[in-house]
Short mmCIF file of C-alpha atoms in Angstrom, two decimals:
data_model
loop_
_atom_site.label_atom_id
_atom_site.label_comp_id
_atom_site.label_asym_id
_atom_site.label_seq_id
_atom_site.Cartn_x
_atom_site.Cartn_y
_atom_site.Cartn_z
CA UNK S 1 -195.11 178.95 70.93
CA UNK S 2 -193.17 180.08 67.87
CA UNK S 3 -189.95 178.31 67.01
CA UNK S 4 -187.21 177.86 64.44
CA UNK S 5 -185.55 174.44 64.27
CA UNK S 6 -182.33 174.26 62.24
CA UNK S 7 -180.75 170.95 61.20
CA UNK S 8 -177.06 171.07 60.31
CA UNK S 9 -176.55 167.93 58.24
CA UNK S 10 -179.93 168.40 56.58
CA UNK S 11 -179.28 165.75 53.90
CA UNK S 12 -177.60 163.24 56.23
CA UNK S 13 -178.96 159.83 57.20
CA UNK S 14 -179.88 160.86 60.74
CA UNK S 15 -181.98 163.78 59.54
CA UNK S 16 -184.06 161.94 56.97
CA UNK S 17 -184.20 158.56 58.73
CA UNK S 18 -184.95 159.73 62.27
CA UNK S 19 -185.39 163.45 62.80
CA UNK S 20 -187.73 164.49 59.99
CA UNK S 21 -189.99 161.41 60.40
CA UNK S 22 -190.18 162.15 64.15
CA UNK S 23 -191.10 165.77 63.48
CA UNK S 24 -193.77 164.64 61.04
CA UNK S 25 -195.26 162.33 63.68
CA UNK S 26 -195.24 165.19 66.20
CA UNK S 27 -197.04 167.35 63.63
CA UNK S 28 -199.52 164.57 62.83
CA UNK S 29 -200.26 164.08 66.55
CA UNK S 30 -200.86 167.81 66.99
CA UNK S 31 -197.93 168.13 69.40
CA UNK S 32 -195.65 170.29 67.25
CA UNK S 33 -196.21 173.96 68.09
CA UNK S 34 -198.18 175.58 65.29
CA UNK S 35 -196.03 178.63 64.59
CA UNK S 36 -192.80 176.96 63.53
CA UNK S 37 -190.24 176.76 60.75
CA UNK S 38 -187.86 173.88 60.04
CA UNK S 39 -184.64 174.70 58.20
CA UNK S 40 -182.36 172.05 56.68
CA UNK S 41 -178.74 173.15 56.18
CA UNK S 42 -176.32 171.29 53.89
CA UNK S 43 -173.78 171.81 51.09
CA UNK S 44 -176.01 170.46 48.32
CA UNK S 45 -177.19 172.97 45.74
CA UNK S 46 -180.95 172.89 46.40
CA UNK S 47 -183.87 175.22 47.05
CA UNK S 48 -186.93 174.76 49.26
CA UNK S 49 -188.99 172.91 46.65
CA UNK S 50 -186.27 170.50 45.55
CA UNK S 51 -185.42 169.66 49.16
CA UNK S 52 -189.09 169.04 49.96
CA UNK S 53 -189.34 166.67 46.98
CA UNK S 54 -186.12 164.91 47.98
CA UNK S 55 -187.38 164.42 51.54
CA UNK S 56 -190.79 163.24 50.34
CA UNK S 57 -189.18 160.40 48.41
CA UNK S 58 -187.29 159.25 51.49
CA UNK S 59 -190.29 159.38 53.80
CA UNK S 60 -191.97 156.82 51.53
CA UNK S 61 -189.60 154.25 53.04
CA UNK S 62 -191.25 154.65 56.45
CA UNK S 63 -193.62 152.02 57.86
CA UNK S 64 -197.00 152.35 56.16
CA UNK S 65 -198.67 153.53 59.38
CA UNK S 66 -196.12 156.33 59.71
CA UNK S 67 -195.97 157.30 56.04
CA UNK S 68 -197.55 160.68 55.23
CA UNK S 69 -200.42 160.91 52.80
CA UNK S 70 -200.02 163.35 49.95
CA UNK S 71 -202.21 165.90 51.68
CA UNK S 72 -200.43 165.48 55.01
CA UNK S 73 -197.03 165.92 53.43
CA UNK S 74 -198.15 169.01 51.53
CA UNK S 75 -199.18 170.66 54.81
CA UNK S 76 -196.11 169.48 56.74
CA UNK S 77 -193.71 170.46 53.93
CA UNK S 78 -194.93 174.05 54.15
CA UNK S 79 -192.92 174.28 57.40
CA UNK S 80 -189.69 173.07 55.75
CA UNK S 81 -187.04 175.29 54.20
CA UNK S 82 -183.52 174.78 52.89
CA UNK S 83 -180.30 176.78 53.07
CA UNK S 84 -177.09 175.89 51.27
CA UNK S 85 -174.09 176.43 53.56
CA UNK S 86 -170.37 175.73 53.61
CA UNK S 87 -169.69 175.18 57.29
CA UNK S 88 -166.19 176.63 57.00
CA UNK S 89 -167.35 179.98 55.57
CA UNK S 90 -168.24 182.78 58.04
CA UNK S 91 -170.32 184.54 55.37
CA UNK S 92 -172.69 181.56 55.22
CA UNK S 93 -173.37 181.82 58.95
CA UNK S 94 -174.29 185.46 58.44
CA UNK S 95 -176.80 184.33 55.80
CA UNK S 96 -178.23 181.86 58.34
CA UNK S 97 -178.47 184.67 60.90
CA UNK S 98 -180.25 186.91 58.40
CA UNK S 99 -182.75 184.13 57.61
CA UNK S 100 -183.47 183.57 61.32
CA UNK S 101 -183.92 187.29 61.91
CA UNK S 102 -186.64 187.64 59.29
CA UNK S 103 -189.04 187.10 62.18
CA UNK S 104 -189.03 187.03 65.97
CA UNK S 105 -189.52 183.62 67.64
CA UNK S 106 -189.81 182.34 71.20
CA UNK S 107 -187.19 179.61 70.68
CA UNK S 108 -184.47 178.75 68.20
CA UNK S 109 -183.00 175.23 68.36
CA UNK S 110 -179.95 174.35 66.27
CA UNK S 111 -179.47 170.58 65.93
CA UNK S 112 -175.97 169.43 64.98
CA UNK S 113 -176.69 166.20 63.09
CA UNK S 114 -173.14 166.15 61.75
CA UNK S 115 -169.90 164.39 62.54
CA UNK S 116 -168.75 165.42 66.05
CA UNK S 117 -165.40 166.67 64.74
CA UNK S 118 -167.38 169.55 63.18
CA UNK S 119 -168.96 170.63 66.48
CA UNK S 120 -166.13 173.00 67.53
CA UNK S 121 -166.10 174.67 64.10
CA UNK S 122 -169.88 175.09 63.96
CA UNK S 123 -170.19 176.36 67.53
CA UNK S 124 -167.28 178.77 67.06
CA UNK S 125 -168.86 180.21 63.92
CA UNK S 126 -172.28 180.47 65.57
CA UNK S 127 -170.73 182.42 68.41
CA UNK S 128 -168.75 184.66 66.08
CA UNK S 129 -171.90 185.77 64.26
CA UNK S 130 -173.97 186.22 67.42
CA UNK S 131 -176.13 183.10 67.15
CA UNK S 132 -175.54 182.14 70.78
CA UNK S 133 -177.87 184.50 72.65
CA UNK S 134 -180.21 183.26 75.39
CA UNK S 135 -182.99 182.45 72.95
CA UNK S 136 -180.88 179.79 71.20
CA UNK S 137 -180.22 176.19 72.22
CA UNK S 138 -177.89 173.77 70.45
CA UNK S 139 -178.45 169.99 70.35
CA UNK S 140 -175.35 167.78 70.08
CA UNK S 141 -175.81 164.31 68.60
CA UNK S 142 -173.69 161.42 69.83
CA UNK S 143 -171.00 160.18 69.74
CA UNK S 144 -169.48 163.14 71.55
CA UNK S 145 -165.82 162.35 71.17
CA UNK S 146 -163.76 159.24 70.66
CA UNK S 147 -162.27 159.20 74.15
CA UNK S 148 -162.08 161.39 77.26
CA UNK S 149 -159.62 163.88 75.77
CA UNK S 150 -161.67 164.46 72.60
CA UNK S 151 -164.90 164.73 74.62
CA UNK S 152 -163.32 167.34 76.86
CA UNK S 153 -162.06 169.22 73.80
CA UNK S 154 -165.55 169.30 72.29
CA UNK S 155 -167.13 170.37 75.58
CA UNK S 156 -164.56 173.12 76.03
CA UNK S 157 -165.32 174.46 72.54
CA UNK S 158 -169.08 174.34 73.19
CA UNK S 159 -168.75 176.00 76.62
CA UNK S 160 -166.79 178.85 75.05
CA UNK S 161 -169.93 179.77 73.11
CA UNK S 162 -172.98 178.34 74.91
CA UNK S 163 -173.92 177.97 78.57
CA UNK S 164 -174.52 174.50 79.99
CA UNK S 165 -178.28 175.08 79.91
CA UNK S 166 -178.09 175.95 76.20
CA UNK S 167 -176.13 172.82 75.21
CA UNK S 168 -178.32 169.72 74.97
CA UNK S 169 -176.40 166.43 74.59
CA UNK S 170 -178.87 163.91 73.26
CA UNK S 171 -179.14 160.22 74.09
CA UNK S 172 -182.33 159.05 72.40
CA UNK S 173 -182.63 155.99 74.67
CA UNK S 174 -183.64 158.38 77.45
CA UNK S 175 -186.64 159.41 75.35
CA UNK S 176 -188.10 155.90 75.20
CA UNK S 177 -191.46 155.72 77.03
CA UNK S 178 -190.37 152.70 79.05
CA UNK S 179 -187.34 154.60 80.36
CA UNK S 180 -189.66 157.40 81.46
CA UNK S 181 -191.76 154.79 83.20
CA UNK S 182 -188.67 153.53 85.00
CA UNK S 183 -188.55 156.92 86.74
CA UNK S 184 -192.29 156.75 87.40
CA UNK S 185 -192.01 153.18 88.68
CA UNK S 186 -189.34 154.11 91.20
CA UNK S 187 -190.26 157.62 92.27
CA UNK S 188 -194.00 157.85 91.59
CA UNK S 189 -194.97 154.68 93.47
CA UNK S 190 -194.20 153.46 96.98
CA UNK S 191 -194.22 149.75 96.06
CA UNK S 192 -190.70 149.14 94.75
CA UNK S 193 -188.45 151.72 96.36
CA UNK S 194 -188.11 149.90 99.74
CA UNK S 195 -186.97 146.80 97.78
CA UNK S 196 -184.65 148.68 95.41
CA UNK S 197 -181.41 147.80 97.22
CA UNK S 198 -178.84 145.13 97.96
CA UNK S 199 -180.95 143.36 100.59
CA UNK S 200 -183.62 142.44 98.02
CA UNK S 201 -181.90 142.50 94.61
CA UNK S 202 -179.45 139.79 93.54
CA UNK S 203 -178.28 141.34 90.25
CA UNK S 204 -179.32 143.66 87.45
CA UNK S 205 -178.84 142.92 83.73
CA UNK S 206 -179.05 145.45 80.90
CA UNK S 207 -179.15 144.08 77.34
CA UNK S 208 -179.09 146.14 74.12
CA UNK S 209 -179.13 143.53 71.35
CA UNK S 210 -179.40 144.02 67.60
CA UNK S 211 -179.98 141.34 64.97
CA UNK S 212 -178.63 143.56 62.16
CA UNK S 213 -174.98 143.86 61.21
CA UNK S 214 -173.08 147.06 60.46
CA UNK S 215 -174.55 147.29 56.95
CA UNK S 216 -173.21 150.28 55.02
CA UNK S 217 -171.66 151.83 58.13
CA UNK S 218 -168.58 149.59 58.14
CA UNK S 219 -166.08 152.46 57.89
CA UNK S 220 -167.68 154.43 60.75
CA UNK S 221 -168.29 151.39 62.92
CA UNK S 222 -164.77 150.07 62.58
CA UNK S 223 -163.48 153.34 64.04
CA UNK S 224 -166.03 153.19 66.85
CA UNK S 225 -166.92 149.71 68.08
CA UNK S 226 -169.60 148.51 70.46
CA UNK S 227 -168.05 149.93 73.63
CA UNK S 228 -168.06 153.50 72.33
CA UNK S 229 -171.24 153.13 70.29
CA UNK S 230 -173.50 151.62 72.97
CA UNK S 231 -171.92 151.07 76.40
CA UNK S 232 -170.33 154.47 77.06
CA UNK S 233 -173.60 156.29 76.46
CA UNK S 234 -176.83 154.28 76.18
CA UNK S 235 -176.07 151.43 78.60
CA UNK S 236 -174.44 153.65 81.23
CA UNK S 237 -177.31 156.14 81.09
CA UNK S 238 -179.76 153.29 81.72
CA UNK S 239 -177.60 152.04 84.58
CA UNK S 240 -177.63 155.47 86.24
CA UNK S 241 -181.42 155.65 86.04
CA UNK S 242 -181.74 152.22 87.64
CA UNK S 243 -179.18 152.87 90.38
CA UNK S 244 -179.63 156.57 91.21
CA UNK S 245 -180.89 157.81 94.56
CA UNK S 246 -184.27 159.60 94.65
CA UNK S 247 -183.68 163.17 93.45
CA UNK S 248 -184.88 166.05 95.61
CA UNK S 249 -187.19 167.21 92.80
CA UNK S 250 -187.99 166.66 89.13
CA UNK S 251 -185.66 169.52 88.21
CA UNK S 252 -183.17 168.59 85.49
CA UNK S 253 -180.07 169.30 87.56
CA UNK S 254 -181.43 167.45 90.60
CA UNK S 255 -181.85 164.34 88.44
CA UNK S 256 -178.50 164.75 86.69
CA UNK S 257 -176.71 165.30 90.00
CA UNK S 258 -177.89 161.88 91.18
CA UNK S 259 -176.92 160.21 87.91
CA UNK S 260 -173.44 161.70 88.17
CA UNK S 261 -173.06 160.27 91.70
CA UNK S 262 -173.73 156.79 90.29
CA UNK S 263 -171.08 157.21 87.57
CA UNK S 264 -168.58 158.37 90.17
CA UNK S 265 -169.45 155.34 92.35
CA UNK S 266 -168.74 152.76 89.65
CA UNK S 267 -165.80 150.58 90.60
CA UNK S 268 -162.91 151.59 88.31
CA UNK S 269 -161.30 149.11 85.96
CA UNK S 270 -157.64 148.12 85.92
CA UNK S 271 -155.77 145.67 83.72
CA UNK S 272 -156.69 142.70 85.91
CA UNK S 273 -160.41 143.52 86.12
CA UNK S 274 -160.62 144.21 82.37
CA UNK S 275 -159.25 140.73 81.72
CA UNK S 276 -161.61 139.18 84.28
CA UNK S 277 -164.84 141.19 83.91
CA UNK S 278 -165.02 142.34 80.27
CA UNK S 279 -165.76 140.17 77.23
CA UNK S 280 -165.42 141.52 73.70
CA UNK S 281 -166.45 139.67 70.58
CA UNK S 282 -166.80 139.99 66.81
CA UNK S 283 -169.47 138.24 64.79
CA UNK S 284 -168.68 135.58 62.23
CA UNK S 285 -170.89 134.27 59.45
CA UNK S 286 -174.10 132.55 60.49
CA UNK S 287 -177.87 132.61 60.20
CA UNK S 288 -180.15 135.35 61.56
CA UNK S 289 -183.94 134.93 61.35
CA UNK S 290 -183.48 132.17 58.78
CA UNK S 291 -181.29 134.30 56.51
CA UNK S 292 -177.58 133.82 55.88
CA UNK S 293 -175.52 136.60 57.46
CA UNK S 294 -171.91 137.32 56.57
CA UNK S 295 -169.24 137.89 59.17
CA UNK S 296 -168.01 141.31 60.26
CA UNK S 297 -164.72 140.98 58.37
CA UNK S 298 -166.71 140.39 55.17
CA UNK S 299 -168.79 143.56 55.55
CA UNK S 300 -168.22 146.48 53.17
CA UNK S 301 -165.47 148.91 54.17
CA UNK S 302 -164.25 146.74 57.06
CA UNK S 303 -160.51 145.95 57.02
CA UNK S 304 -159.84 142.21 56.72
CA UNK S 305 -157.64 142.25 59.84
CA UNK S 306 -159.95 144.40 61.99
CA UNK S 307 -160.01 143.77 65.74
CA UNK S 308 -162.97 146.07 66.36
CA UNK S 309 -165.53 144.60 68.74
CA UNK S 310 -169.16 144.17 67.71
CA UNK S 311 -170.09 142.69 71.11
CA UNK S 312 -169.32 143.66 74.70
CA UNK S 313 -170.43 142.11 77.97
CA UNK S 314 -169.11 143.36 81.28
CA UNK S 315 -169.63 143.06 85.00
CA UNK S 316 -169.52 146.17 87.16
CA UNK S 317 -170.38 147.32 90.66
CA UNK S 318 -171.77 150.51 92.14
CA UNK S 319 -169.75 151.12 95.29
CA UNK S 320 -172.21 152.77 97.63
CA UNK S 321 -174.44 151.83 100.56
CA UNK S 322 -177.49 150.92 98.46
CA UNK S 323 -175.76 148.65 95.93
CA UNK S 324 -172.67 147.24 97.65
CA UNK S 325 -172.06 143.69 96.41
CA UNK S 326 -174.79 143.70 93.73
CA UNK S 327 -173.34 142.90 90.27
CA UNK S 328 -174.57 144.89 87.27
CA UNK S 329 -174.15 143.13 83.92
CA UNK S 330 -174.17 145.17 80.70
CA UNK S 331 -174.38 143.50 77.29
CA UNK S 332 -174.65 144.78 73.74
CA UNK S 333 -173.96 143.32 70.33
CA UNK S 334 -174.75 143.19 66.64
CA UNK S 335 -175.93 140.14 64.69
CA UNK S 336 -177.38 138.60 67.82
CA UNK S 337 -180.22 136.09 68.01
CA UNK S 338 -182.91 138.73 68.37
CA UNK S 339 -183.43 142.47 68.43
CA UNK S 340 -184.44 143.55 71.87
CA UNK S 341 -183.43 145.86 74.67
CA UNK S 342 -184.41 145.37 78.28
CA UNK S 343 -183.44 145.81 81.91
CA UNK S 344 -183.91 142.75 84.11
CA UNK S 345 -183.99 143.24 87.88
CA UNK S 346 -183.46 139.83 89.51
CA UNK S 347 -184.61 139.69 93.11
CA UNK S 348 -183.18 137.42 95.77
CA UNK S 349 -184.95 134.13 96.60
CA UNK S 350 -187.17 133.90 99.65
CA UNK S 351 -185.01 133.54 102.76
CA UNK S 352 -186.98 130.55 104.11
CA UNK S 353 -188.86 128.53 101.45
CA UNK S 354 -191.90 126.62 102.70
CA UNK S 355 -193.29 125.44 99.35
CA UNK S 356 -191.94 122.31 97.66
CA UNK S 357 -189.97 122.28 94.42
CA UNK S 358 -187.32 124.50 92.91
CA UNK S 359 -188.55 127.98 91.98
CA UNK S 360 -187.01 130.89 90.18
CA UNK S 361 -186.86 134.07 92.19
CA UNK S 362 -189.03 137.06 91.32
CA UNK S 363 -187.85 139.41 88.61
CA UNK S 364 -188.92 142.66 87.01
CA UNK S 365 -188.36 143.07 83.26
CA UNK S 366 -188.40 146.60 81.86
CA UNK S 367 -188.81 146.18 78.10
CA UNK S 368 -187.37 148.95 75.92
CA UNK S 369 -187.68 147.55 72.39
CA UNK S 370 -189.16 146.36 70.14
CA UNK S 371 -192.13 146.84 72.48
CA UNK S 372 -192.26 148.87 75.66
CA UNK S 373 -193.66 147.52 78.85
CA UNK S 374 -193.14 145.96 82.25
CA UNK S 375 -193.29 142.31 83.26
CA UNK S 376 -193.32 141.29 86.92
CA UNK S 377 -192.57 137.60 87.33
CA UNK S 378 -194.09 136.07 90.47
CA UNK S 379 -195.04 132.67 91.90
CA UNK S 380 -198.62 131.64 92.63
CA UNK S 381 -200.65 128.63 93.72
CA UNK S 382 -203.16 127.22 91.22
CA UNK S 383 -205.62 126.54 94.03
CA UNK S 384 -206.00 122.83 93.33
CA UNK S 385 -207.03 120.51 96.14
CA UNK S 386 -204.68 117.70 97.19
CA UNK S 387 -206.16 114.17 97.52
CA UNK S 388 -203.51 113.08 99.99
CA UNK S 389 -205.58 114.04 103.02
CA UNK S 390 -204.59 115.79 106.21
CA UNK S 391 -200.93 116.62 106.60
CA UNK S 392 -200.30 116.76 102.84
CA UNK S 393 -197.45 118.90 101.54
CA UNK S 394 -198.35 122.42 100.42
CA UNK S 395 -199.13 122.89 96.76
CA UNK S 396 -196.21 123.43 94.39
CA UNK S 397 -196.11 127.00 93.12
CA UNK S 398 -196.26 127.95 89.45
CA UNK S 399 -194.69 130.94 87.70
CA UNK S 400 -197.04 133.73 86.63
CA UNK S 401 -196.43 137.20 85.28
CA UNK S 402 -198.11 140.57 85.40
CA UNK S 403 -197.60 142.10 81.99
CA UNK S 404 -198.11 145.79 81.23
CA UNK S 405 -198.00 146.73 77.56
CA UNK S 406 -197.72 150.53 77.42
CA UNK S 407 -199.09 150.68 73.88
CA UNK S 408 -202.29 149.00 75.08
CA UNK S 409 -202.45 150.83 78.40
CA UNK S 410 -201.95 154.21 76.73
CA UNK S 411 -203.25 153.80 73.16
CA UNK S 412 -203.15 157.55 72.50
CA UNK S 413 -200.60 160.30 73.13
CA UNK S 414 -197.65 157.93 72.77
CA UNK S 415 -194.52 159.44 71.21
CA UNK S 416 -191.29 157.90 69.95
CA UNK S 417 -187.88 158.57 71.47
CA UNK S 418 -186.65 161.16 68.96
CA UNK S 419 -190.09 162.77 68.84
CA UNK S 420 -190.00 163.20 72.61
CA UNK S 421 -186.44 164.55 72.58
CA UNK S 422 -187.18 167.08 69.82
CA UNK S 423 -190.30 168.35 71.59
CA UNK S 424 -188.37 168.66 74.86
CA UNK S 425 -185.58 170.56 73.10
CA UNK S 426 -188.11 173.01 71.66
CA UNK S 427 -189.74 173.46 75.07
CA UNK S 428 -186.42 173.80 76.92
CA UNK S 429 -187.00 170.74 79.12
CA UNK S 430 -183.53 169.47 80.03
CA UNK S 431 -184.30 166.38 82.13
CA UNK S 432 -183.56 163.88 79.35
CA UNK S 433 -180.36 165.49 78.08
CA UNK S 434 -176.90 164.57 79.33
CA UNK S 435 -174.81 167.14 81.18
CA UNK S 436 -171.15 167.53 80.23
CA UNK S 437 -169.81 166.25 83.58
CA UNK S 438 -171.93 163.08 83.22
CA UNK S 439 -170.62 162.49 79.74
CA UNK S 440 -166.98 163.04 80.70
CA UNK S 441 -167.28 160.77 83.75
CA UNK S 442 -168.68 157.99 81.55
CA UNK S 443 -165.65 158.34 79.24
CA UNK S 444 -163.36 158.35 82.27
CA UNK S 445 -164.82 155.03 83.42
CA UNK S 446 -164.54 153.19 80.07
CA UNK S 447 -161.11 154.57 79.19
CA UNK S 448 -159.11 151.86 81.06
CA UNK S 449 -160.93 149.27 78.94
CA UNK S 450 -160.02 151.11 75.73
CA UNK S 451 -156.41 151.49 76.86
CA UNK S 452 -156.15 147.80 77.70
CA UNK S 453 -157.61 146.76 74.35
CA UNK S 454 -155.26 149.07 72.48
CA UNK S 455 -152.34 147.00 73.78
CA UNK S 456 -153.98 143.55 73.61
CA UNK S 457 -155.74 142.48 70.44
CA UNK S 458 -155.82 138.81 71.41
CA UNK S 459 -159.02 139.02 73.47
CA UNK S 460 -161.48 139.49 70.57
CA UNK S 461 -163.63 136.36 70.68
CA UNK S 462 -165.58 135.20 67.67
CA UNK S 463 -169.27 134.40 67.88
CA UNK S 464 -171.63 133.07 65.26
CA UNK S 465 -174.18 135.50 63.85
CA UNK S 466 -177.63 134.64 65.20
CA UNK S 467 -176.39 133.64 68.68
CA UNK S 468 -176.18 135.54 71.97
CA UNK S 469 -172.46 136.26 71.74
CA UNK S 470 -169.31 134.44 72.81
CA UNK S 471 -169.63 131.66 75.40
CA UNK S 472 -167.36 133.73 77.65
CA UNK S 473 -170.27 136.14 78.17
CA UNK S 474 -172.31 133.32 79.68
CA UNK S 475 -169.39 132.28 81.83
CA UNK S 476 -169.03 135.86 83.08
CA UNK S 477 -172.51 135.72 84.64
CA UNK S 478 -172.35 132.04 85.63
CA UNK S 479 -169.25 132.75 87.71
CA UNK S 480 -171.55 134.54 90.19
CA UNK S 481 -174.17 131.80 90.02
CA UNK S 482 -176.50 133.67 87.62
CA UNK S 483 -177.53 133.45 83.97
CA UNK S 484 -178.66 135.73 81.16
CA UNK S 485 -182.48 135.69 80.69
CA UNK S 486 -182.46 133.39 77.65
CA UNK S 487 -180.34 130.86 79.57
CA UNK S 488 -182.21 130.97 82.87
#
């Protein structure tokens, strides 16, 4: 398969930190189609050779196992080209078109790794010069909009140029192998699906925790916050994959139709439920992994009076037959005690216990990062013999776990999230990309929270860096008689 892959924002952080390293790994693994060209587009005055040298320097910062050797980079760099463009100039888009038309390819993918406010301009110019024919797909990086109105504006501008099947809205969390195995777990096996409902499940908890602070992104982050940055997209997408009904097929729209039904079934927020069921926090100075960490207000480019949240925990419900009454807890934050992301499915206790002692109920842990895998927590008897004679009490059960490490189970052919998404974009596989109606419905659901916070700045709770967030987040779950995993 021949392809051209164009990166708008070719010198930006996303391109050199995530996209180019992922493409290199795809090339190294032999998964990148052989007949391809990669074009970086930016305003810098460079040529192919100077861009290749610039990128080579940055790839040296990768983990040693992922760093290219000199010979590998020489071969990979032969695919890479550079084009200087001013995104506001129609003549520059004609130069891009001329470059693309120097050969005929099976697929052309244009990845917009730029600020979302540039999406309407770029898409409009691409359409004006004819770079929107059926052989072209455009990938839109998050965040898509700042609220529902801006998301709708962007989608309207994109739809004026590209069809829905040509516009790929990326959420890299959906490319994680463990998320793919969530679909396989539910719909490729008969074991769990009969239990995947309110009669067997007590609650579901989704945690996306980071130990790092905002770093050099203080200006961007202060205009975004944790709700927009993580909950509206990543956490809600994970929730839909956990809660969706079995799709009629593996077709992209069949899957996305079911995810949209979940978003539409989420109980809407009002002022009272925001106050009761949403906790927002902001980290203060503390210690993370034995190192002193400054507070959010002391970070570079963060206003000293900022009320932007770096932590969100919330309780929500999916109002349908399968999930009625089952609480879903979502939690994300920066400068937390550890970096990990997981989905914990807590099952109900046995209805009639016959073994002595207090026992935790079964749970399934779907680990997303830093490792991917599944843990099934069960109870088992050790098999010891009681000396008390006939009529003795049954043996006390002990907790055990079945642990599946995907890296060990599948030591070859494993790909990272961005690598998977880029390969799917090139192949035209849409299953892992977000449809516009999904995205807008997610904004519609979080907007009452944003509106409430805009008029009430008093609810930002401080939490010490290196902890699991404000105590109110623990109280939110404890109110229902549950606890977060680290507190259970």
